[in-house]
Coordinates of C-alpha atoms in Angstrom, one line a residue:
M1 CA 72.5 31.7 16.4
S2 CA 75.0 28.8 14.1
A3 CA 76.3 26.1 14.5
R4 CA 79.4 26.5 16.9
D5 CA 78.8 30.4 18.3
F6 CA 79.7 29.2 22.3
D7 CA 81.8 27.7 24.0
Y8 CA 79.1 26.8 26.7
I9 CA 75.7 25.6 26.9
I10 CA 73.9 25.3 29.5
V11 CA 70.3 23.5 30.1
G12 CA 68.3 25.0 32.9
S13 CA 68.1 28.2 33.9
G14 CA 67.3 27.6 38.1
A15 CA 70.0 27.6 41.3
G16 CA 72.9 26.1 39.2
G17 CA 72.7 26.6 35.7
G18 CA 71.2 30.3 36.2
P19 CA 74.8 31.1 38.1
L20 CA 77.5 29.4 36.2
G21 CA 75.9 31.0 33.2
A22 CA 76.2 34.7 34.6
N23 CA 79.5 33.8 35.8
L24 CA 80.8 32.0 32.6
A25 CA 79.6 35.3 30.4
R26 CA 81.6 37.5 32.7
A27 CA 84.2 35.3 32.6
G28 CA 84.5 35.8 28.7
F29 CA 83.2 32.9 27.2
K30 CA 80.3 32.9 24.7
V31 CA 77.4 31.2 26.7
L32 CA 73.9 30.0 25.7
V33 CA 71.3 29.6 28.5
L34 CA 68.2 27.1 27.3
E35 CA 65.4 27.6 29.4
A36 CA 62.1 25.4 28.9
G37 CA 59.6 27.7 29.9
G38 CA 59.2 31.3 29.6
D39 CA 59.8 34.6 31.7
S40 CA 56.3 34.1 33.4
C41 CA 57.7 37.7 35.8
A42 CA 58.1 39.6 33.3
S43 CA 54.4 38.2 31.7
D44 CA 52.4 40.3 33.0
E45 CA 51.3 42.1 36.0
L46 CA 49.6 39.3 37.9
G47 CA 53.2 37.5 37.0
S48 CA 55.4 40.0 37.7
Y49 CA 53.1 40.0 41.8
M50 CA 53.4 36.0 41.6
Y51 CA 57.5 36.2 41.7
E52 CA 57.9 39.0 43.3
V53 CA 56.3 39.4 46.3
P54 CA 56.9 37.1 49.1
I55 CA 54.1 35.8 50.9
F56 CA 53.4 35.1 47.2
H57 CA 55.2 31.6 47.1
G58 CA 52.2 29.7 47.7
L59 CA 50.5 31.0 44.8
S60 CA 52.8 30.9 42.8
T61 CA 53.9 26.9 42.4
E62 CA 50.0 26.5 41.4
Y63 CA 50.1 29.8 39.0
A64 CA 50.1 28.3 35.1
G65 CA 52.3 30.8 34.3
C66 CA 55.2 29.1 35.9
A67 CA 53.9 26.1 37.6
W68 CA 55.5 22.9 36.7
S69 CA 53.0 19.5 37.6
Y70 CA 54.8 16.5 38.6
S71 CA 52.9 13.3 39.3
V72 CA 55.2 11.7 42.1
R73 CA 55.2 8.2 44.1
H74 CA 56.3 8.4 48.0
Y75 CA 55.4 4.7 47.1
S76 CA 55.3 2.2 44.9
D77 CA 52.6 -0.1 46.4
T78 CA 49.4 1.9 44.7
A79 CA 47.3 0.7 48.3
R80 CA 50.0 1.8 50.4
Q81 CA 50.3 5.6 48.6
K82 CA 46.8 5.9 48.6
L83 CA 46.9 6.3 52.5
D84 CA 47.9 9.4 52.2
S85 CA 45.5 12.0 52.1
K86 CA 46.8 13.7 49.5
F87 CA 47.4 11.1 47.1
V88 CA 45.4 12.6 43.2
E89 CA 43.7 9.6 41.6
A90 CA 43.7 11.3 38.3
M91 CA 47.4 11.7 38.8
N92 CA 48.0 8.0 40.3
G93 CA 49.9 9.2 42.7
I94 CA 51.2 12.6 44.6
W95 CA 51.9 16.4 43.7
Y96 CA 54.6 17.7 43.0
P97 CA 55.5 21.3 42.5
R98 CA 58.1 22.5 40.3
A99 CA 58.7 25.8 38.1
G100 CA 59.4 25.6 34.2
T101 CA 60.5 29.4 34.0
L102 CA 63.8 31.8 33.9
G103 CA 65.3 30.9 37.1
G104 CA 63.6 27.5 37.4
C105 CA 62.8 26.8 40.9
T106 CA 63.7 30.0 42.5
A107 CA 61.0 31.9 40.7
H108 CA 59.1 29.7 43.4
N109 CA 60.8 28.3 46.6
A110 CA 60.5 30.3 49.7
M111 CA 63.2 31.9 49.4
I112 CA 65.3 31.1 52.4
T113 CA 68.7 31.3 52.6
V114 CA 70.3 28.8 54.9
M115 CA 73.6 27.2 54.7
P116 CA 74.5 23.4 55.2
Q117 CA 76.6 22.0 58.0
E118 CA 80.5 21.6 57.1
S119 CA 80.2 18.2 57.7
D120 CA 78.0 17.6 54.1
W121 CA 80.7 19.3 52.5
N122 CA 83.4 17.2 54.3
C123 CA 81.9 13.8 53.6
I124 CA 82.6 15.2 49.4
A125 CA 85.8 16.5 50.3
Q126 CA 86.4 12.4 52.3
I127 CA 84.8 10.8 48.9
T128 CA 86.1 12.0 46.2
G129 CA 89.9 13.1 48.0
D130 CA 89.2 16.5 46.1
Q131 CA 90.3 19.0 49.4
S132 CA 88.5 21.2 47.3
W133 CA 85.2 20.3 49.0
N134 CA 86.0 20.9 52.3
A135 CA 84.0 23.1 54.3
E136 CA 86.7 26.2 55.0
K137 CA 87.0 26.5 50.8
M138 CA 83.2 26.0 49.8
S139 CA 82.4 28.3 52.8
S140 CA 84.4 30.7 50.6
Y141 CA 81.9 30.8 47.3
F142 CA 79.0 31.5 49.7
E143 CA 80.8 34.3 51.1
R144 CA 81.4 35.4 47.7
L145 CA 77.9 35.0 46.2
E146 CA 76.0 36.3 49.3
N147 CA 74.9 40.7 49.4
C148 CA 73.9 40.4 53.4
T149 CA 71.5 43.0 54.7
Y150 CA 71.4 42.0 58.3
V151 CA 74.6 42.1 59.2
S152 CA 76.8 45.7 59.2
P153 CA 79.7 45.1 56.9
P154 CA 83.2 45.6 56.8
G155 CA 83.7 49.5 56.7
S156 CA 81.0 50.5 57.9
P157 CA 79.9 52.5 61.3
E158 CA 77.8 50.4 62.7
Y159 CA 80.6 47.4 61.8
V160 CA 83.3 50.1 63.7
A161 CA 81.4 50.5 66.2
Q162 CA 80.5 46.0 67.6
G163 CA 84.7 46.0 66.6
V164 CA 85.5 48.0 69.6
V165 CA 82.8 45.5 71.9
S166 CA 83.1 42.5 70.2
S167 CA 86.6 42.7 70.2
I168 CA 87.1 43.0 73.6
T169 CA 84.7 40.7 74.3
E170 CA 86.1 38.0 72.8
L171 CA 89.5 38.5 73.8
L172 CA 88.3 37.8 77.0
E173 CA 87.1 34.2 76.0
G174 CA 90.0 33.4 74.2
Q175 CA 88.4 33.4 70.4
E176 CA 90.4 33.2 67.6
D177 CA 88.7 35.2 64.7
W178 CA 88.5 38.3 67.3
R179 CA 88.7 40.4 63.8
D180 CA 86.1 38.4 61.8
W181 CA 83.3 40.5 62.1
H182 CA 82.0 38.8 59.3
H183 CA 81.4 35.7 60.9
G184 CA 81.5 34.1 57.1
H185 CA 78.6 36.6 55.6
G186 CA 79.9 38.0 52.1
F187 CA 78.7 41.6 51.2
K188 CA 79.2 42.1 47.2
G189 CA 77.4 39.0 45.9
W190 CA 74.9 38.7 42.9
L191 CA 72.2 36.9 45.7
T192 CA 70.8 39.3 48.5
T193 CA 70.0 38.6 51.9
S194 CA 68.0 39.8 54.7
E195 CA 66.1 38.6 57.8
A196 CA 61.8 39.0 58.1
D197 CA 61.5 42.8 59.9
P198 CA 60.8 41.8 64.1
K199 CA 59.0 44.6 64.1
L200 CA 55.8 43.0 62.2
A201 CA 55.6 40.7 65.5
L202 CA 54.4 44.3 67.7
K203 CA 50.8 43.8 65.9
D204 CA 50.5 40.0 68.3
L205 CA 52.4 40.8 70.7
E206 CA 50.8 39.2 73.1
I207 CA 50.7 36.4 70.8
V208 CA 54.3 36.4 69.7
A209 CA 55.1 36.5 74.1
L210 CA 53.0 33.3 74.8
L211 CA 55.0 31.7 71.9
L212 CA 58.4 32.8 72.7
N213 CA 57.9 31.5 76.3
G214 CA 56.4 28.7 75.7
V215 CA 59.2 28.0 73.3
K216 CA 61.4 29.0 76.8
E217 CA 60.3 26.2 78.4
V218 CA 59.9 23.6 75.9
L219 CA 63.7 24.0 74.8
K220 CA 65.0 24.5 78.6
D221 CA 64.1 20.8 78.8
H222 CA 64.8 19.6 75.4
I223 CA 68.0 21.0 75.1
G224 CA 68.9 22.8 78.3
N225 CA 68.7 26.2 76.5
P226 CA 66.9 28.4 78.9
V227 CA 67.7 31.6 76.5
V228 CA 64.9 32.7 73.8
G229 CA 63.8 36.0 72.6
L230 CA 63.5 38.0 69.5
E231 CA 66.7 40.2 70.8
C232 CA 68.4 36.8 70.9
R233 CA 68.4 34.9 68.1
F234 CA 70.6 33.3 66.2
D235 CA 71.9 33.3 62.7
P236 CA 72.4 29.8 60.6
N237 CA 74.6 31.2 58.5
D238 CA 76.9 33.0 61.6
S239 CA 80.1 30.5 61.2
R240 CA 80.6 30.7 64.3
N241 CA 76.8 28.7 64.9
R242 CA 77.3 26.3 61.8
K243 CA 80.8 25.1 63.4
N244 CA 79.1 24.6 66.9
N245 CA 75.9 23.0 65.4
S246 CA 73.8 25.4 67.7
E247 CA 70.5 24.4 68.8
G248 CA 68.0 26.8 69.6
L249 CA 65.5 29.6 68.5
A250 CA 66.5 30.8 64.9
F251 CA 65.6 33.7 62.6
T252 CA 65.9 32.5 59.1
P253 CA 67.3 34.5 56.6
L254 CA 65.3 35.1 53.2
A255 CA 66.3 36.0 49.6
V256 CA 64.7 39.3 49.7
A257 CA 66.1 42.5 48.3
N258 CA 64.1 45.5 49.5
G259 CA 60.8 43.9 49.6
K260 CA 61.0 41.6 46.8
R261 CA 62.1 38.4 45.7
N262 CA 65.5 38.4 43.8
G263 CA 67.9 35.4 42.6
P264 CA 69.5 33.7 38.9
R265 CA 66.8 35.6 37.0
E266 CA 67.8 38.7 38.6
Y267 CA 71.5 38.0 38.4
L268 CA 71.2 36.5 34.5
L269 CA 69.0 39.0 32.8
K270 CA 71.4 41.8 34.2
T271 CA 75.0 40.5 33.2
Q272 CA 72.9 39.2 30.0
K273 CA 72.6 43.5 30.0
E274 CA 75.7 44.0 31.1
Y275 CA 77.6 41.5 28.7
P276 CA 75.5 40.8 25.8
N277 CA 77.9 39.3 23.5
N278 CA 78.8 37.0 26.0
L279 CA 75.2 35.5 27.1
T280 CA 73.1 34.0 25.2
I281 CA 69.3 33.2 26.9
Q282 CA 66.9 31.3 24.9
M283 CA 63.3 30.8 26.6
G284 CA 61.0 28.3 25.1
A285 CA 63.7 25.2 24.3
L286 CA 63.0 21.7 25.4
V287 CA 66.4 20.3 25.1
T288 CA 65.2 16.6 23.8
R289 CA 68.8 15.3 24.2
V290 CA 72.6 15.7 23.9
L291 CA 74.7 15.4 20.7
F292 CA 77.5 13.2 20.6
D293 CA 80.4 12.6 18.6
G294 CA 81.1 9.2 19.6
S295 CA 81.3 9.7 24.0
T296 CA 81.9 13.1 23.4
A297 CA 79.7 15.4 24.0
V298 CA 79.2 18.4 20.9
G299 CA 75.7 19.8 21.8
V300 CA 72.3 20.0 22.1
E301 CA 69.4 19.7 19.9
F302 CA 65.8 21.0 21.2
F303 CA 62.1 22.0 20.4
E304 CA 61.5 25.8 20.7
G305 CA 57.5 26.5 21.1
A306 CA 55.6 27.2 24.4
H307 CA 54.2 24.3 27.1
L308 CA 56.1 21.3 25.1
Y309 CA 56.9 19.4 28.3
K310 CA 53.4 17.3 29.7
A311 CA 54.2 18.7 33.3
D312 CA 53.3 22.0 31.9
P313 CA 49.4 22.7 32.9
G314 CA 49.4 24.3 29.4
F315 CA 50.4 21.4 28.0
D316 CA 47.8 20.6 25.0
G317 CA 50.3 17.3 22.6
H318 CA 50.5 20.0 19.7
A319 CA 53.5 18.8 17.2
P320 CA 56.7 20.6 17.8
S321 CA 58.4 22.6 15.1
A322 CA 61.2 20.8 13.8
A323 CA 64.3 20.4 16.2
R324 CA 67.0 22.8 16.1
S325 CA 70.8 21.8 17.5
A326 CA 73.1 24.0 18.9
T327 CA 76.9 22.8 19.5
A328 CA 79.5 24.0 21.9
R329 CA 83.2 22.9 23.4
E330 CA 80.9 21.5 26.6
V331 CA 77.5 20.4 27.5
I332 CA 76.4 21.5 31.2
L333 CA 72.9 20.0 32.4
A334 CA 71.2 22.0 34.9
G335 CA 68.1 20.8 34.7
G336 CA 67.1 19.6 38.6
A337 CA 67.1 16.2 40.4
F338 CA 64.3 14.7 38.1
N339 CA 64.8 16.9 34.6
S340 CA 69.1 16.5 34.2
P341 CA 68.5 12.1 34.8
Q342 CA 66.2 12.1 32.2
M343 CA 68.3 14.1 30.1
L344 CA 71.2 11.9 29.8
M345 CA 68.9 8.6 29.4
L346 CA 67.6 10.3 26.8
S347 CA 70.9 10.9 25.6
G348 CA 72.2 7.6 25.8
V349 CA 73.7 7.9 29.2
G350 CA 72.3 5.7 31.8
P351 CA 71.2 2.3 33.2
R352 CA 71.9 -0.1 30.1
E353 CA 68.5 -1.8 31.5
Q354 CA 67.0 2.0 30.8
L355 CA 68.2 2.3 27.3
G356 CA 67.6 -0.8 26.1
K357 CA 64.2 -0.8 27.1
F358 CA 63.0 2.3 25.2
G359 CA 65.4 1.7 22.0
I360 CA 68.1 4.5 23.1
R361 CA 71.9 3.7 21.6
E362 CA 73.8 3.4 24.4
V363 CA 76.5 6.3 25.2
A364 CA 78.0 5.5 28.7
N365 CA 76.2 2.4 31.0
L366 CA 76.8 4.9 34.2
P367 CA 73.6 2.9 36.2
G368 CA 73.5 5.5 38.8
V369 CA 72.3 8.0 36.8
G370 CA 68.4 8.2 38.3
A371 CA 69.8 6.2 41.4
N372 CA 69.5 7.4 44.7
L373 CA 67.1 9.4 44.9
Q374 CA 66.5 11.7 48.2
D375 CA 64.3 14.3 50.0
R376 CA 63.7 15.6 53.4
Y377 CA 61.0 13.8 54.9
E378 CA 58.0 17.0 56.0
V379 CA 55.5 17.0 58.3
G380 CA 52.8 19.6 59.9
V381 CA 51.0 20.2 63.4
V382 CA 47.9 22.0 62.6
S383 CA 46.0 23.4 65.4
E384 CA 43.9 25.9 65.9
L385 CA 44.2 29.9 67.5
K386 CA 41.9 30.9 70.5
R387 CA 41.9 33.7 68.8
P388 CA 42.9 35.3 65.0
F389 CA 45.9 37.0 64.2
S390 CA 46.2 40.5 64.0
L391 CA 48.8 40.6 62.4
L392 CA 46.7 38.8 59.7
E393 CA 43.3 41.0 59.9
G394 CA 42.7 42.4 56.4
A395 CA 44.8 41.0 54.6
T396 CA 44.2 39.6 50.7
F397 CA 47.2 37.3 50.7
A398 CA 46.7 37.5 47.0
P399 CA 47.2 39.9 43.9
P400 CA 44.9 42.1 43.2
E401 CA 41.2 42.0 41.1
K402 CA 39.9 44.1 39.3
G403 CA 37.5 46.3 41.2
A404 CA 38.2 44.2 44.4
P405 CA 39.2 46.9 47.8
V406 CA 42.6 48.7 47.5
D407 CA 44.6 45.8 50.0
A408 CA 46.6 47.6 52.6
Y409 CA 49.0 44.7 53.2
L410 CA 50.2 45.3 49.2
E411 CA 50.3 49.1 49.4
E412 CA 52.9 48.7 52.0
W413 CA 54.8 45.7 50.4
K414 CA 55.2 48.5 47.6
Q415 CA 56.9 50.2 49.9
G416 CA 59.1 47.5 50.7
K417 CA 58.0 46.4 54.1
G418 CA 55.6 44.6 55.9
I419 CA 54.1 41.0 56.1
Y420 CA 53.8 40.3 52.4
A421 CA 57.8 40.8 52.4
S422 CA 58.1 38.1 54.1
N423 CA 57.6 34.4 53.6
G424 CA 55.8 34.1 56.4
A425 CA 57.2 32.2 58.9
L426 CA 57.1 33.7 62.3
I427 CA 59.5 31.4 64.3
G428 CA 62.0 28.7 63.6
I429 CA 63.8 26.1 65.5
I430 CA 66.8 24.1 65.1
K431 CA 67.2 21.1 67.2
K432 CA 68.7 17.2 66.9
S433 CA 65.9 15.0 66.9
T434 CA 67.7 13.3 70.1
Q435 CA 70.3 14.8 71.6
D436 CA 72.9 11.8 71.2
K437 CA 73.1 13.1 67.2
P438 CA 76.4 14.6 66.9
E439 CA 74.4 17.7 64.7
P440 CA 71.3 19.1 64.7
D441 CA 68.9 17.6 62.0
L442 CA 65.1 19.2 62.4
Y443 CA 63.7 22.5 61.5
V444 CA 61.1 23.7 62.7
F445 CA 58.3 26.7 61.4
G446 CA 56.1 28.1 63.2
L447 CA 53.6 29.5 59.9
P448 CA 50.1 31.4 60.9
G449 CA 48.1 29.2 58.7
F450 CA 47.0 26.3 57.2
F451 CA 49.5 23.8 56.2
K452 CA 49.6 19.7 55.8
G453 CA 52.1 19.3 52.5
Y454 CA 51.4 19.9 48.6
E455 CA 47.9 19.5 47.4
P456 CA 46.4 20.9 44.1
G457 CA 44.5 23.4 45.7
Y458 CA 46.9 24.1 48.8
S459 CA 47.8 27.8 48.9
K460 CA 44.3 29.1 48.8
N461 CA 43.6 27.5 51.9
F462 CA 46.8 28.0 53.5
E463 CA 45.5 31.8 54.1
R464 CA 42.1 31.3 54.1
Y465 CA 41.7 30.5 57.8
H466 CA 43.5 33.4 59.9
N467 CA 43.0 31.7 63.4
R468 CA 45.4 28.3 62.3
F469 CA 48.2 27.7 62.8
T470 CA 51.1 25.5 61.6
W471 CA 54.5 24.0 63.0
A472 CA 56.4 22.6 59.9
I473 CA 58.5 19.9 60.9
L474 CA 61.2 19.0 58.5
K475 CA 63.7 16.3 58.7
A476 CA 67.3 16.8 57.4
H477 CA 70.1 14.1 56.8
T478 CA 67.7 12.1 56.3
N479 CA 69.2 8.2 55.6
N480 CA 66.7 6.8 52.8
T481 CA 68.5 6.7 49.5
A482 CA 66.0 4.1 47.6
G483 CA 65.0 6.2 45.4
R484 CA 65.1 6.5 41.3
V485 CA 64.1 7.9 38.7
T486 CA 63.9 5.9 35.3
L487 CA 62.0 6.7 31.8
R488 CA 58.8 6.4 31.6
S489 CA 59.1 6.4 27.5
G490 CA 61.5 8.0 25.0
D491 CA 59.2 11.1 24.4
P492 CA 61.6 13.7 26.0
R493 CA 58.2 15.9 26.3
D494 CA 57.2 12.8 29.2
T495 CA 58.3 13.6 32.7
P496 CA 60.1 10.6 34.1
V497 CA 58.1 8.0 36.6
I498 CA 60.0 9.2 39.9
E499 CA 59.8 6.8 43.0
F500 CA 60.9 7.9 46.7
R501 CA 60.1 4.7 48.2
Y502 CA 59.9 6.2 51.6
F503 CA 60.1 4.0 55.0
S504 CA 59.3 0.8 54.6
E505 CA 60.0 0.1 51.4
G506 CA 63.7 2.6 51.2
N507 CA 67.2 1.5 52.7
D508 CA 66.7 3.1 56.3
Q509 CA 66.7 0.1 57.9
S510 CA 67.1 0.8 61.1
G511 CA 63.9 3.1 60.8
A512 CA 66.1 6.2 62.1
D513 CA 64.3 8.8 59.6
L514 CA 60.7 8.3 61.1
E515 CA 62.3 8.2 64.6
A516 CA 63.7 11.1 63.9
V517 CA 60.0 13.2 62.6
I518 CA 58.5 11.2 65.6
E519 CA 60.2 13.0 68.0
G520 CA 60.0 16.7 66.3
V521 CA 55.8 16.1 66.5
E522 CA 56.2 14.9 70.2
F523 CA 58.0 18.4 70.7
V524 CA 55.9 20.6 68.8
R525 CA 52.8 18.5 71.3
D526 CA 55.1 19.2 74.2
M527 CA 54.6 22.9 72.7
N528 CA 51.6 22.9 72.2
E529 CA 50.6 22.2 75.7
R530 CA 52.5 24.8 77.2
L531 CA 50.4 27.7 74.7
S532 CA 47.1 26.3 75.9
G533 CA 46.3 29.8 76.3
I534 CA 46.2 30.7 72.8
I535 CA 46.7 27.5 70.9
G536 CA 43.6 25.1 71.2
D537 CA 42.1 21.8 69.6
E538 CA 44.5 20.2 67.3
L539 CA 43.6 19.5 63.6
V540 CA 46.4 17.5 62.5
P541 CA 47.4 14.9 62.6
G542 CA 44.8 15.6 65.3
P543 CA 43.6 14.1 69.1
E544 CA 42.8 10.6 67.4
I545 CA 46.5 10.2 67.1
N546 CA 47.3 9.2 70.7
S547 CA 50.1 7.1 70.7
R548 CA 53.2 6.4 69.0
E549 CA 52.3 4.1 67.2
K550 CA 49.5 6.1 65.7
L551 CA 51.4 9.0 65.2
R552 CA 54.5 6.5 63.0
D553 CA 51.7 5.1 60.5
F554 CA 50.2 8.7 60.7
I555 CA 54.1 10.5 59.3
Q556 CA 54.1 7.1 56.8
N557 CA 51.1 8.2 55.4
E558 CA 51.4 12.5 55.6
A559 CA 55.2 13.0 55.4
W560 CA 56.1 15.2 52.2
G561 CA 59.2 16.2 51.0
H562 CA 60.2 18.9 48.2
H563 CA 63.9 19.6 48.4
A564 CA 64.7 16.2 45.5
S565 CA 68.1 15.7 44.5
C566 CA 71.2 12.8 44.4
T567 CA 70.4 11.5 41.2
N568 CA 73.8 12.4 39.4
K569 CA 75.9 11.6 42.7
I570 CA 79.7 12.9 42.5
G571 CA 82.1 9.9 44.1
A572 CA 84.9 8.0 44.3
D573 CA 86.6 6.8 41.3
N574 CA 85.9 2.7 42.1
D575 CA 82.3 3.7 43.0
D576 CA 80.1 2.1 39.4
M577 CA 77.7 4.3 41.2
A578 CA 79.4 7.0 41.0
V579 CA 77.7 9.4 38.1
L580 CA 80.4 12.6 38.1
D581 CA 83.3 13.1 39.4
S582 CA 84.5 15.7 41.7
R583 CA 85.1 18.4 38.5
F584 CA 81.5 17.5 37.7
R585 CA 82.8 15.3 34.4
V586 CA 79.8 13.1 33.5
R587 CA 81.8 9.7 33.8
K588 CA 82.9 7.6 30.3
T589 CA 82.2 11.2 28.2
K590 CA 83.7 13.5 27.7
G591 CA 82.4 17.3 26.7
L592 CA 79.7 16.6 29.3
R593 CA 79.1 17.9 33.5
V594 CA 76.4 18.1 35.3
V595 CA 75.2 21.4 37.8
D596 CA 72.4 20.8 40.0
A597 CA 70.4 19.6 42.8
S598 CA 71.5 16.1 40.7
V599 CA 75.4 16.0 42.1
F600 CA 75.5 16.1 46.2
P601 CA 75.7 12.0 47.1
K602 CA 73.5 12.6 50.1
I603 CA 71.1 15.7 50.8
P604 CA 73.0 17.7 51.7
G605 CA 72.0 21.1 54.9
Y606 CA 68.5 21.7 55.8
F607 CA 67.6 23.3 52.7
I608 CA 68.4 22.9 49.1
V609 CA 68.6 25.7 47.0
T610 CA 71.9 27.4 49.1
P611 CA 74.0 24.2 48.4
I612 CA 73.2 24.4 45.1
Y613 CA 74.3 28.5 44.4
M614 CA 77.6 27.2 46.4
V615 CA 78.2 24.1 44.0
S616 CA 77.2 26.9 41.5
E617 CA 79.9 29.0 42.2
K618 CA 82.6 26.0 42.8
A619 CA 81.5 24.9 39.0
S620 CA 82.0 28.4 38.1
D621 CA 86.1 28.0 39.1
V622 CA 86.3 24.4 38.1
I623 CA 85.3 24.9 34.8
I624 CA 87.3 28.0 34.1
E625 CA 90.4 26.8 35.6
D626 CA 90.0 23.6 33.0
A627 CA 89.4 26.1 30.3
Q628 CA 92.8 28.5 31.0
R629 CA 94.5 25.0 31.2
G630 CA 93.0 24.2 27.6
Q631 CA 91.1 21.2 29.1
K632 CA 87.5 20.3 28.4
A633 CA 85.0 18.3 30.1

């Protein structure tokens, strides 16, 4: 690299930075993507299995080849935090897994690809006055990035046959979109989506039938929808279901192509191969700061080498070599909700108090940097099955070991099918915690296995017991915005201080978040009572948690999250806490943008990755537009 060879430097290769880098390179720009980790998938056979095999996503969060481990606090008060059974004394906090590898956290996530609600985008449009953020426009970005394999594409025989029937049905029903058979799906994008093979359930037909009957009964009581079955699960990414805020039994779309994980990593590598003169990917590059000329970003400084960041389990404290630098017309941070605010503050952009505390020269006093940290609340209800799943019989749920017997399920995966080609979720339910909610706020998963949250060693325990069943309850659209990310030190190798400030420490004064999670647990318990033929004793929370007050305490102690976001929020010009404008530009600076999970003012949808992909696509358009006008951030 020479001093001025790049139009854009992108720091981070995950859900925000990866697609953005590929899109800009394909548009003809010279792009440098810096990734602090390596390419764990290409490191060896074990790394390849950990990345590619969908069912190994839990193991991959603890795989040293890509894992970055953060210590976070749900509560700043230590005594309160220690009430969580997942508290790790050596970390003085709760373990929060992230990934330091090409593709970022898309290399170890559960591949769930679900669009957010329309209200999430319309809210940003309203806050900023920028109508390019409205839901209709933002939905077009999902169509652009998706390659859907579970809906028939336009022009196919299946599509035409479906069209004859659907057009008549929809015309009779007076629907206006009868020509639109794809209903919001895309078929030519870089991200392949699929659904788990429903025929897998045939191996446990009796258990699955009983599960569905229990779900049918409880949904009828709770939302008045008695129609449940494998043949009538709804697609949460169908534009009609999003518009109608549908509740009920849903299948969960996955970023799986021919049985293997796919994501930004593949898109970057494919782009680099096709546009070698436009895209440079530099791995093992830990960015230490953004370089400024006055208030204009002109490049970055970075260390080269492996295991340089303290979240990396391989960090040994060795001194890095002399810092290198690279310059460009614009710098785009895409390090995520923890690292992007950290990089901004280390570079002199952030709350004046934080900068002064560590002797960092101030470039821009932006008090919102690192504030507004948000996450979902999740809890697990774990029960013992009265008989093990046949579906899991003989499965090791682990990569092959030398000399060990052949895992027939792994051999099946090599043909692109079987339980290893899924993320393990058997059933999904989308519903409102209470019927007065304007839209659903709970996503409930049925998982064959033991899962009560993230703690060291959890991934091996998850599938160890084939007679355990977990309902994982996810609370979307949380109200608490009191979390924060601050600097631990001025050392760029150090991790930041991450405080989520759950429940009693948060600013959800009404307690609506907590009550919604309680409703989710009681809904699940209601289902389990109707499933007494297959589900036995409750292990977590356990029979001793037998009142609403005890359940309230349990949730406050044990809830967790895994979708950190919102720490560099987009906002209105008159909002002093807004870090970014609607074009991703860092306020009070030039030549600097942020494109990742940190940009949202409010946590969107049920799962964070798909909204980030959509934001990355939008940022591509915005940046290209500005370049064509001769403008920079």
